[in-house]
Amino acid sequence: MSRNAWVLLPLAAISTSVYATTYFTVEQAQEAIFPGARMTPMFVTLSEAQQSAIEKRSDVNVRHAEVKAWRLADGSLFIVDEVVGKHEFITYAIGLNADGSVRQVEVMDYRESYGYEIRNEHWRHQFVGKTAASPLKLTEDIKNVSGATLSCRHITDGVKRVLATYDIALKRA
Amino acid sequence: MTSPSSAPDNLPRRHARPWLGTLVEISAQGAEADLAIAAGFAAVAEVHALMSFHADDSDVARINRSLPGQTLTIAPLTTAVLAFSLHLQQRSQGCFNVAIADVLVRHGMLPGADIAEEALDCPLVLLPGDRVRRVGPGRIDLGGVAKGHAVDAAIDAMRAFAVESAMVNAGGDMRCFGVPQPVHVRHPQAPGLLVALGVLTDAALATSSGYHARREDVALAPEPLVDPVSRSCMGWGMSVSVIADTCMVADALTKVVRLNPALSLTLLDAYAARAIVIDEEGLRSAGASQGFRES
């Protein structure tokens, strides 16, 4: 490799139409955030009024009326939430301490999809530039991607929404 | 899928949490993998707290609120990042400059009120004892280097534990030790298309890019890349990846490669780093890093 000049190289692209990773199941995430703790489910369905209040408080849309929460004996909460971006779908767990502060956030599932054209070999070929010799292969199950486009704004918004939900619908008086 | 039970089974563990404005993924393999991963995330959280432009009590916010003549005490982590930034600013003839927050504010990329006067050079002087003195106007943003430094801090923290290998990936800026890792980068014109770069061993890889440039676009929308010389926001128009020994160096050099590819050749040599650029022409590369080989 030349130290002193820019050199054109062949581009060997591998495409993936769906990049998906599961980090935790619900049970595993519960154990990770609250090791050894027992918790009881307290799923809550938000009323229209509560949903409006949450949207107003957090400035984030409420997409689902159901809140998947589990309560621990000391008042801590474990909540499973999901956020959807243009190309990403993320399920995550958030542990709240008894005072409503965030204890830990763990991503459970991350899925991204950029569309069907990826599978089209002719479509893929337009991106190889001038030096690729062979058509692009299609492979899935890839990790270690550099240059992620994801901003975690969606998760940050999700956490804001969950905290507002805690305040308005979940915390004990 | 990983198994996070407390009994050590030596399977690789991989977890992800939101930090630094992106998703940070940390994996490790070894007897103390869980402890190492927890320590890695703690290190990332610490860098996040110190260098956030938005958080009121971060070192960056305190520096940005200070007035000329004031001296502040900062964390050693912040000193390290500022020292490197000032050094690279000189070596890159001003291509790399952290005092560009005002340009980003002016373009609506960062929150805040416009100010009348912007810095031409970084308006800070480092003093012994983790202190910094402001000598002129201008706000700093460490976004071009903080992610890389967070990755380095996490890796350093993880080395203290009994793990054979580890990988930290902060929104695409990554570093590993132990098991060699195959790495891919998104094609700047089709982000769902992944390009196999090669294999990373005990080294760091950072990529900067704008993914708005499609073949049909005529004009590039401004993205948060600032040319400190012209003091304007520019489009990336390409993907720039740099492999170096540390992620902070890799992260910072992506900007120099983009803004001054000719000058970057000298810096790639000085830092024993390798750059890979992908645009509509294809892929081109310069420099060499012992931590990287093509697949």
Short mmCIF file of C-alpha atoms in Angstrom, two decimals:
data_model
loop_
_atom_site.label_atom_id
_atom_site.label_comp_id
_atom_site.label_asym_id
_atom_site.label_seq_id
_atom_site.Cartn_x
_atom_site.Cartn_y
_atom_site.Cartn_z
CA MET A 1 0.00 0.00 0.00
CA SER A 2 1.43 3.33 -1.00
CA ARG A 3 2.19 5.69 1.85
CA ASN A 4 2.45 8.73 -0.36
CA ALA A 5 -0.37 8.59 -2.82
CA TRP A 6 -4.03 7.76 -3.23
CA VAL A 7 -4.56 4.43 -4.95
CA LEU A 8 -7.77 3.11 -6.49
CA LEU A 9 -8.76 -0.33 -5.27
CA PRO A 10 -11.50 -2.77 -6.17
CA LEU A 11 -14.68 -2.37 -4.17
CA ALA A 12 -15.97 -5.68 -2.87
CA ALA A 13 -19.39 -4.90 -1.51
CA ILE A 14 -21.56 -7.23 0.43
CA SER A 15 -25.11 -6.11 0.80
CA THR A 16 -27.63 -6.84 3.44
CA SER A 17 -31.25 -5.93 3.22
CA VAL A 18 -31.92 -6.56 6.86
CA TYR A 19 -29.35 -6.07 9.58
CA ALA A 20 -30.73 -7.45 12.82
CA THR A 21 -29.30 -8.13 16.26
CA THR A 22 -30.90 -9.44 19.42
CA TYR A 23 -29.02 -8.51 22.57
CA PHE A 24 -31.48 -9.55 25.26
CA THR A 25 -34.77 -11.33 25.72
CA VAL A 26 -37.13 -9.73 28.24
CA GLU A 27 -36.04 -12.12 30.98
CA GLN A 28 -32.37 -11.56 30.24
CA ALA A 29 -32.80 -7.79 30.25
CA GLN A 30 -34.62 -7.97 33.59
CA GLU A 31 -31.72 -9.97 35.02
CA ALA A 32 -29.16 -7.56 33.56
CA ILE A 33 -30.75 -4.42 34.98
CA PHE A 34 -32.07 -5.86 38.26
CA PRO A 35 -29.95 -8.95 38.97
CA GLY A 36 -31.74 -11.57 41.05
CA ALA A 37 -34.79 -9.41 41.62
CA ARG A 38 -38.38 -10.60 41.56
CA MET A 39 -40.86 -8.47 39.73
CA THR A 40 -44.57 -8.58 39.00
CA PRO A 41 -46.11 -7.49 35.72
CA MET A 42 -48.24 -4.38 35.86
CA PHE A 43 -49.20 -3.73 32.29
CA VAL A 44 -51.11 -0.50 32.00
CA THR A 45 -53.42 0.76 29.29
CA LEU A 46 -53.22 4.52 28.99
CA SER A 47 -56.43 6.47 28.67
CA GLU A 48 -56.78 9.10 25.96
CA ALA A 49 -56.35 11.80 28.57
CA GLN A 50 -53.15 10.21 29.85
CA GLN A 51 -51.78 9.85 26.33
CA SER A 52 -52.43 13.53 25.64
CA ALA A 53 -50.81 14.54 28.89
CA ILE A 54 -47.75 12.43 28.14
CA GLU A 55 -47.43 13.88 24.65
CA LYS A 56 -47.71 17.39 26.01
CA ARG A 57 -45.21 16.78 28.81
CA SER A 58 -42.56 15.03 26.71
CA ASP A 59 -43.20 16.57 23.29
CA VAL A 60 -43.05 13.05 21.86
CA ASN A 61 -45.87 11.11 20.18
CA VAL A 62 -47.46 8.19 22.00
CA ARG A 63 -47.85 5.31 19.55
CA HIS A 64 -49.19 2.59 21.83
CA ALA A 65 -51.72 2.80 24.63
CA GLU A 66 -50.23 -0.23 26.37
CA VAL A 67 -47.25 0.14 28.68
CA LYS A 68 -45.27 -3.03 29.37
CA ALA A 69 -44.06 -2.52 32.92
CA TRP A 70 -42.98 -4.74 35.78
CA ARG A 71 -42.76 -3.56 39.39
CA LEU A 72 -40.22 -4.59 42.01
CA ALA A 73 -40.87 -4.75 45.74
CA ASP A 74 -38.92 -1.55 46.42
CA GLY A 75 -40.91 0.42 43.86
CA SER A 76 -38.38 0.19 41.02
CA LEU A 77 -39.80 -0.38 37.58
CA PHE A 78 -38.68 -2.36 34.53
CA ILE A 79 -40.24 -1.18 31.27
CA VAL A 80 -39.99 -2.50 27.72
CA ASP A 81 -40.48 0.11 25.02
CA GLU A 82 -39.93 0.37 21.29
CA VAL A 83 -38.99 3.16 18.93
CA VAL A 84 -39.25 3.30 15.16
CA GLY A 85 -37.04 5.34 12.86
CA LYS A 86 -37.13 5.64 9.09
CA HIS A 87 -34.99 2.53 8.68
CA GLU A 88 -34.59 1.25 12.23
CA PHE A 89 -36.77 -0.60 14.68
CA ILE A 90 -35.45 -0.77 18.23
CA THR A 91 -36.84 -2.53 21.28
CA TYR A 92 -35.19 -1.55 24.52
CA ALA A 93 -35.51 -1.97 28.26
CA ILE A 94 -35.32 0.80 30.82
CA GLY A 95 -34.94 0.35 34.53
CA LEU A 96 -36.27 3.12 36.75
CA ASN A 97 -35.32 3.51 40.38
CA ALA A 98 -38.02 3.96 43.01
CA ASP A 99 -37.63 7.73 42.74
CA GLY A 100 -38.27 7.64 38.99
CA SER A 101 -34.66 8.26 37.96
CA VAL A 102 -33.10 6.16 35.19
CA ARG A 103 -31.09 3.23 36.48
CA GLN A 104 -30.04 1.68 33.17
CA VAL A 105 -31.03 1.42 29.52
CA GLU A 106 -30.32 -1.72 27.48
CA VAL A 107 -31.11 -2.26 23.82
CA MET A 108 -32.89 -5.59 23.38
CA ASP A 109 -33.47 -5.76 19.65
CA TYR A 110 -32.10 -3.71 16.80
CA ARG A 111 -33.35 -4.13 13.27
CA GLU A 112 -32.72 -1.99 10.23
CA SER A 113 -33.94 -2.27 6.69
CA TYR A 114 -33.19 -0.13 3.66
CA GLY A 115 -35.60 -1.66 1.20
CA TYR A 116 -36.02 -4.25 -1.46
CA GLU A 117 -33.68 -2.78 -4.09
CA ILE A 118 -30.73 -4.16 -2.16
CA ARG A 119 -31.62 -7.65 -3.38
CA ASN A 120 -31.62 -6.50 -7.01
CA GLU A 121 -28.21 -7.29 -8.49
CA HIS A 122 -28.58 -4.77 -11.29
CA TRP A 123 -29.44 -2.04 -8.81
CA ARG A 124 -26.45 -2.93 -6.64
CA HIS A 125 -24.07 -2.80 -9.59
CA GLN A 126 -24.47 0.94 -10.10
CA PHE A 127 -22.55 1.59 -6.87
CA VAL A 128 -19.31 -0.20 -7.60
CA GLY A 129 -17.58 2.68 -9.33
CA LYS A 130 -14.94 2.14 -11.92
CA THR A 131 -12.83 -0.61 -10.47
CA ALA A 132 -15.06 -3.48 -9.43
CA ALA A 133 -14.48 -6.60 -11.49
CA SER A 134 -17.33 -8.80 -10.36
CA PRO A 135 -20.96 -8.33 -9.39
CA LEU A 136 -21.76 -7.71 -5.74
CA LYS A 137 -22.60 -10.65 -3.53
CA LEU A 138 -25.50 -10.75 -1.15
CA THR A 139 -24.79 -11.80 2.41
CA GLU A 140 -26.64 -11.25 5.65
CA ASP A 141 -25.79 -11.53 9.35
CA ILE A 142 -23.08 -8.89 9.37
CA LYS A 143 -21.69 -7.17 12.43
CA ASN A 144 -19.08 -4.47 12.93
CA VAL A 145 -20.52 -1.80 10.67
CA SER A 146 -18.64 1.47 10.53
CA GLY A 147 -20.30 4.70 9.50
CA ALA A 148 -23.63 4.16 11.17
CA THR A 149 -26.30 6.64 10.24
CA LEU A 150 -28.27 6.07 13.38
CA SER A 151 -28.69 8.92 15.75
CA CYS A 152 -30.15 7.73 19.00
CA ARG A 153 -32.60 10.59 18.97
CA HIS A 154 -35.41 8.07 18.78
CA ILE A 155 -34.25 6.27 21.90
CA THR A 156 -33.66 9.57 23.67
CA ASP A 157 -37.21 10.58 22.74
CA GLY A 158 -38.44 7.19 23.89
CA VAL A 159 -36.81 7.61 27.29
CA LYS A 160 -38.33 11.09 27.60
CA ARG A 161 -41.74 9.64 26.80
CA VAL A 162 -41.26 6.78 29.30
CA LEU A 163 -40.28 9.22 32.05
CA ALA A 164 -43.38 11.31 31.36
CA THR A 165 -45.44 8.12 31.36
CA TYR A 166 -44.00 7.20 34.75
CA ASP A 167 -44.92 10.60 36.15
CA ILE A 168 -48.43 10.62 34.77
CA ALA A 169 -49.52 6.99 34.91
CA LEU A 170 -47.13 4.68 36.76
CA LYS A 171 -45.76 6.15 39.93
CA ARG A 172 -47.48 5.45 43.21
CA ALA A 173 -48.82 8.49 44.95
CA MET B 1 -27.49 -14.46 20.96
CA THR B 2 -25.57 -13.78 24.13
CA SER B 3 -26.31 -15.22 27.53
CA PRO B 4 -25.87 -12.73 30.34
CA SER B 5 -26.07 -15.17 33.24
CA SER B 6 -23.51 -14.72 35.96
CA ALA B 7 -21.93 -18.16 35.53
CA PRO B 8 -18.91 -17.65 33.28
CA ASP B 9 -19.39 -19.75 30.16
CA ASN B 10 -16.84 -17.95 28.01
CA LEU B 11 -19.35 -17.16 25.28
CA PRO B 12 -18.97 -13.69 23.75
CA ARG B 13 -21.25 -11.07 25.27
CA ARG B 14 -22.60 -8.16 23.22
CA HIS B 15 -24.70 -5.28 24.58
CA ALA B 16 -25.78 -1.86 23.34
CA ARG B 17 -26.79 1.34 25.10
CA PRO B 18 -27.53 4.87 23.91
CA TRP B 19 -24.65 7.29 24.58
CA LEU B 20 -22.85 10.10 22.77
CA GLY B 21 -25.87 10.75 20.58
CA THR B 22 -25.71 7.29 19.03
CA LEU B 23 -25.82 3.62 19.92
CA VAL B 24 -22.72 2.25 21.60
CA GLU B 25 -22.18 -1.48 21.30
CA ILE B 26 -19.64 -3.28 23.49
CA SER B 27 -18.70 -6.93 23.26
CA ALA B 28 -16.18 -9.05 25.14
CA GLN B 29 -15.16 -12.64 25.55
CA GLY B 30 -13.54 -14.13 28.64
CA ALA B 31 -14.07 -14.99 32.26
CA GLU B 32 -14.82 -11.38 33.28
CA ALA B 33 -16.71 -10.35 30.15
CA ASP B 34 -19.71 -8.94 32.03
CA LEU B 35 -17.56 -6.87 34.38
CA ALA B 36 -15.46 -5.61 31.48
CA ILE B 37 -18.53 -4.56 29.52
CA ALA B 38 -19.96 -2.72 32.53
CA ALA B 39 -16.63 -0.91 32.96
CA GLY B 40 -16.58 -0.06 29.26
CA PHE B 41 -20.02 1.54 29.40
CA ALA B 42 -19.06 3.43 32.56
CA ALA B 43 -16.07 4.92 30.73
CA VAL B 44 -18.28 5.92 27.79
CA ALA B 45 -20.78 7.52 30.15
CA GLU B 46 -17.98 9.50 31.77
CA VAL B 47 -16.76 10.90 28.44
CA HIS B 48 -20.35 11.63 27.47
CA ALA B 49 -20.87 13.65 30.65
CA LEU B 50 -17.67 15.64 30.23
CA MET B 51 -17.88 16.47 26.56
CA SER B 52 -21.57 16.93 25.83
CA PHE B 53 -22.25 20.25 24.14
CA HIS B 54 -25.79 20.16 25.50
CA ALA B 55 -25.36 19.21 29.18
CA ASP B 56 -25.14 22.26 31.46
CA ASP B 57 -22.39 20.93 33.69
CA SER B 58 -20.11 19.28 31.13
CA ASP B 59 -16.55 20.57 30.75
CA VAL B 60 -17.44 21.68 27.22
CA ALA B 61 -20.41 23.72 28.43
CA ARG B 62 -18.36 25.30 31.20
CA ILE B 63 -15.62 26.19 28.72
CA ASN B 64 -18.17 27.64 26.35
CA ARG B 65 -19.71 29.80 29.07
CA SER B 66 -16.37 31.15 30.25
CA LEU B 67 -15.13 34.61 29.36
CA PRO B 68 -11.71 35.64 28.03
CA GLY B 69 -9.24 35.72 30.89
CA GLN B 70 -10.98 33.02 32.91
CA THR B 71 -9.20 29.83 33.94
CA LEU B 72 -11.12 26.59 34.56
CA THR B 73 -10.13 23.25 36.02
CA ILE B 74 -11.16 20.36 33.79
CA ALA B 75 -11.06 16.58 33.99
CA PRO B 76 -7.89 14.77 32.85
CA LEU B 77 -9.95 13.14 30.07
CA THR B 78 -10.86 16.58 28.73
CA THR B 79 -7.25 17.74 28.98
CA ALA B 80 -6.17 14.79 26.87
CA VAL B 81 -8.73 15.56 24.17
CA LEU B 82 -7.94 19.28 24.10
CA ALA B 83 -4.19 18.69 24.03
CA PHE B 84 -4.54 16.34 21.09
CA SER B 85 -6.92 18.73 19.30
CA LEU B 86 -4.57 21.70 19.66
CA HIS B 87 -1.64 19.61 18.49
CA LEU B 88 -3.50 18.32 15.45
CA GLN B 89 -4.76 21.79 14.67
CA GLN B 90 -1.16 22.92 14.23
CA ARG B 91 -0.06 19.87 12.29
CA SER B 92 -3.06 20.04 9.97
CA GLN B 93 -2.58 23.76 9.27
CA GLY B 94 -5.94 24.54 10.80
CA CYS B 95 -7.90 21.85 8.96
CA PHE B 96 -8.80 20.28 12.26
CA ASN B 97 -10.15 22.84 14.71
CA VAL B 98 -12.55 22.31 17.59
CA ALA B 99 -13.46 26.00 17.83
CA ILE B 100 -16.11 25.66 15.15
CA ALA B 101 -19.23 25.41 17.29
CA ASP B 102 -20.34 28.88 16.22
CA VAL B 103 -20.39 27.82 12.58
CA LEU B 104 -22.57 24.85 13.53
CA VAL B 105 -24.86 27.07 15.59
CA ARG B 106 -25.17 29.49 12.71
CA HIS B 107 -26.29 26.62 10.46
CA GLY B 108 -28.72 25.29 13.03
CA MET B 109 -26.70 22.11 13.60
CA LEU B 110 -26.23 22.92 17.28
CA PRO B 111 -28.57 24.80 19.57
CA GLY B 112 -27.71 28.24 20.85
CA ALA B 113 -27.75 31.89 19.99
CA ASP B 114 -25.58 33.29 17.22
CA ILE B 115 -22.73 35.45 18.39
CA ALA B 116 -21.17 38.36 16.61
CA GLU B 117 -17.58 37.23 16.71
CA GLU B 118 -16.16 33.79 16.01
CA ALA B 119 -12.74 32.40 16.75
CA LEU B 120 -10.23 31.86 13.98
CA ASP B 121 -8.05 29.65 16.11
CA CYS B 122 -8.94 27.62 19.14
CA PRO B 123 -9.25 30.26 21.88
CA LEU B 124 -7.90 28.06 24.66
CA VAL B 125 -4.51 27.60 26.27
CA LEU B 126 -3.80 24.52 28.35
CA LEU B 127 -2.08 25.08 31.69
CA PRO B 128 -0.46 22.49 33.95
CA GLY B 129 -2.69 20.79 36.46
CA ASP B 130 -5.62 20.12 34.14
CA ARG B 131 -6.47 23.77 33.71
CA VAL B 132 -7.52 25.67 30.64
CA ARG B 133 -7.55 29.42 30.10
CA ARG B 134 -9.73 31.16 27.60
CA VAL B 135 -7.82 33.78 25.65
CA GLY B 136 -10.38 34.82 23.06
CA PRO B 137 -13.94 34.34 21.84
CA GLY B 138 -15.45 31.29 20.24
CA ARG B 139 -17.23 28.14 21.35
CA ILE B 140 -15.84 24.63 21.02
CA ASP B 141 -17.52 21.43 19.97
CA LEU B 142 -15.67 18.18 20.54
CA GLY B 143 -18.06 16.15 18.39
CA GLY B 144 -15.30 15.44 15.88
CA VAL B 145 -13.15 13.65 18.40
CA ALA B 146 -15.14 12.80 21.56
CA LYS B 147 -16.71 9.62 20.19
CA GLY B 148 -13.29 8.28 19.27
CA HIS B 149 -11.93 9.18 22.69
CA ALA B 150 -14.86 7.48 24.40
CA VAL B 151 -14.06 4.30 22.50
CA ASP B 152 -10.41 4.51 23.61
CA ALA B 153 -11.43 5.12 27.22
CA ALA B 154 -13.76 2.11 27.14
CA ILE B 155 -11.09 -0.17 25.68
CA ASP B 156 -8.56 1.00 28.29
CA ALA B 157 -11.06 0.28 31.06
CA MET B 158 -11.80 -3.18 29.71
CA ARG B 159 -8.16 -4.21 29.58
CA ALA B 160 -8.11 -4.32 33.38
CA PHE B 161 -10.33 -7.42 33.32
CA ALA B 162 -9.73 -11.04 32.41
CA VAL B 163 -10.98 -10.95 28.84
CA GLU B 164 -9.28 -12.36 25.75
CA SER B 165 -10.93 -9.98 23.34
CA ALA B 166 -13.18 -6.95 23.23
CA MET B 167 -14.79 -4.62 20.71
CA VAL B 168 -16.33 -1.19 21.25
CA ASN B 169 -18.43 0.36 18.47
CA ALA B 170 -19.79 3.85 19.11
CA GLY B 171 -22.06 4.63 16.19
CA GLY B 172 -19.53 3.29 13.73
CA ASP B 173 -16.32 4.44 15.45
CA MET B 174 -14.77 1.25 16.73
CA ARG B 175 -11.70 -0.33 18.29
CA CYS B 176 -10.88 -3.89 19.25
CA PHE B 177 -8.26 -6.04 20.90
CA GLY B 178 -7.77 -9.78 20.83
CA VAL B 179 -9.74 -11.61 18.15
CA PRO B 180 -9.37 -9.95 14.71
CA GLN B 181 -12.65 -8.41 13.56
CA PRO B 182 -13.99 -8.21 10.01
CA VAL B 183 -15.24 -4.68 9.42
CA HIS B 184 -17.68 -3.16 6.94
CA VAL B 185 -18.63 0.36 5.99
CA ARG B 186 -21.82 1.72 4.51
CA HIS B 187 -21.72 2.88 0.92
CA PRO B 188 -22.30 6.65 1.04
CA GLN B 189 -24.79 6.50 -1.81
CA ALA B 190 -26.74 3.49 -0.53
CA PRO B 191 -26.53 3.10 3.24
CA GLY B 192 -28.13 -0.34 3.15
CA LEU B 193 -25.24 -1.54 1.01
CA LEU B 194 -22.24 -2.63 3.08
CA VAL B 195 -18.70 -2.65 1.74
CA ALA B 196 -16.30 -5.19 3.21
CA LEU B 197 -13.19 -3.23 4.15
CA GLY B 198 -11.01 -5.90 5.69
CA VAL B 199 -9.94 -7.18 9.07
CA LEU B 200 -9.09 -5.04 12.07
CA THR B 201 -6.63 -6.35 14.68
CA ASP B 202 -5.78 -4.39 17.84
CA ALA B 203 -6.59 -1.13 16.10
CA ALA B 204 -9.31 1.46 15.63
CA LEU B 205 -11.54 2.40 12.69
CA ALA B 206 -13.56 5.59 12.39
CA THR B 207 -15.81 6.61 9.54
CA SER B 208 -17.33 9.97 8.77
CA SER B 209 -19.84 10.43 6.04
CA GLY B 210 -23.00 12.06 4.87
CA TYR B 211 -25.56 9.63 3.59
CA HIS B 212 -27.69 12.14 1.82
CA ALA B 213 -25.74 12.19 -1.39
CA ARG B 214 -27.56 10.05 -3.91
CA ARG B 215 -26.81 9.87 -7.57
CA GLU B 216 -29.91 11.90 -8.37
CA ASP B 217 -28.97 14.77 -6.08
CA VAL B 218 -27.40 17.79 -7.69
CA ALA B 219 -26.61 19.81 -4.61
CA LEU B 220 -25.36 18.32 -1.38
CA ALA B 221 -27.31 19.31 1.68
CA PRO B 222 -25.05 20.85 4.34
CA GLU B 223 -24.09 18.32 7.00
CA PRO B 224 -22.15 18.88 10.20
CA LEU B 225 -18.73 19.01 8.59
CA VAL B 226 -17.14 22.39 9.09
CA ASP B 227 -14.30 23.71 6.99
CA PRO B 228 -12.48 25.80 9.61
CA VAL B 229 -10.66 27.77 6.96
CA SER B 230 -13.70 28.96 5.05
CA ARG B 231 -15.88 28.69 8.20
CA SER B 232 -18.70 27.06 6.31
CA CYS B 233 -20.69 23.86 6.60
CA MET B 234 -19.94 21.46 3.79
CA GLY B 235 -21.40 18.26 2.46
CA TRP B 236 -19.35 15.12 2.96
CA GLY B 237 -20.24 13.71 -0.44
CA MET B 238 -18.23 10.62 0.33
CA SER B 239 -17.40 8.15 3.07
CA VAL B 240 -14.03 8.60 4.77
CA SER B 241 -12.67 5.81 6.95
CA VAL B 242 -9.41 5.95 8.86
CA ILE B 243 -7.66 3.08 10.62
CA ALA B 244 -5.19 4.08 13.34
CA ASP B 245 -3.86 2.81 16.65
CA THR B 246 -6.39 4.84 18.62
CA CYS B 247 -9.95 5.80 17.80
CA MET B 248 -9.46 9.47 18.74
CA VAL B 249 -6.74 9.80 16.08
CA ALA B 250 -8.82 7.87 13.54
CA ASP B 251 -11.90 9.99 14.25
CA ALA B 252 -10.03 13.29 13.97
CA LEU B 253 -8.12 12.33 10.83
CA THR B 254 -11.31 11.60 8.88
CA LYS B 255 -11.94 15.34 8.86
CA VAL B 256 -8.43 16.18 7.61
CA VAL B 257 -8.68 13.54 4.88
CA ARG B 258 -11.93 15.04 3.70
CA LEU B 259 -10.86 18.68 3.84
CA ASN B 260 -7.29 18.37 2.59
CA PRO B 261 -6.54 14.98 1.04
CA ALA B 262 -3.07 16.02 -0.11
CA LEU B 263 -1.96 17.26 3.32
CA SER B 264 -3.56 14.23 4.95
CA LEU B 265 -0.99 11.97 3.31
CA THR B 266 1.70 13.44 5.55
CA LEU B 267 -0.45 13.02 8.66
CA LEU B 268 -1.46 9.47 7.76
CA ASP B 269 2.24 8.69 7.57
CA ALA B 270 3.01 10.48 10.84
CA TYR B 271 0.30 8.57 12.71
CA ALA B 272 0.90 5.25 10.91
CA ALA B 273 -2.69 5.37 9.73
CA ARG B 274 -4.60 4.27 6.67
CA ALA B 275 -7.49 6.03 4.96
CA ILE B 276 -10.16 4.56 2.72
CA VAL B 277 -12.49 6.81 0.80
CA ILE B 278 -15.61 5.69 -1.05
CA ASP B 279 -17.55 7.88 -3.45
CA GLU B 280 -19.16 7.59 -6.85
CA GLU B 281 -15.74 6.88 -8.38
CA GLY B 282 -15.32 3.79 -6.26
CA LEU B 283 -12.81 3.11 -3.48
CA ARG B 284 -9.39 4.67 -3.02
CA SER B 285 -6.90 4.26 -0.25
CA ALA B 286 -3.72 5.83 1.13
CA GLY B 287 -1.31 5.13 3.98
CA ALA B 288 -0.74 1.94 5.91
CA SER B 289 -1.67 0.61 9.33
CA GLN B 290 -0.32 -2.56 10.87
CA GLY B 291 -3.70 -3.13 12.48
CA PHE B 292 -5.53 -3.62 9.21
CA ARG B 293 -5.43 -5.92 6.21
CA GLU B 294 -7.80 -6.36 3.29
CA SER B 295 -9.99 -9.45 3.53
#
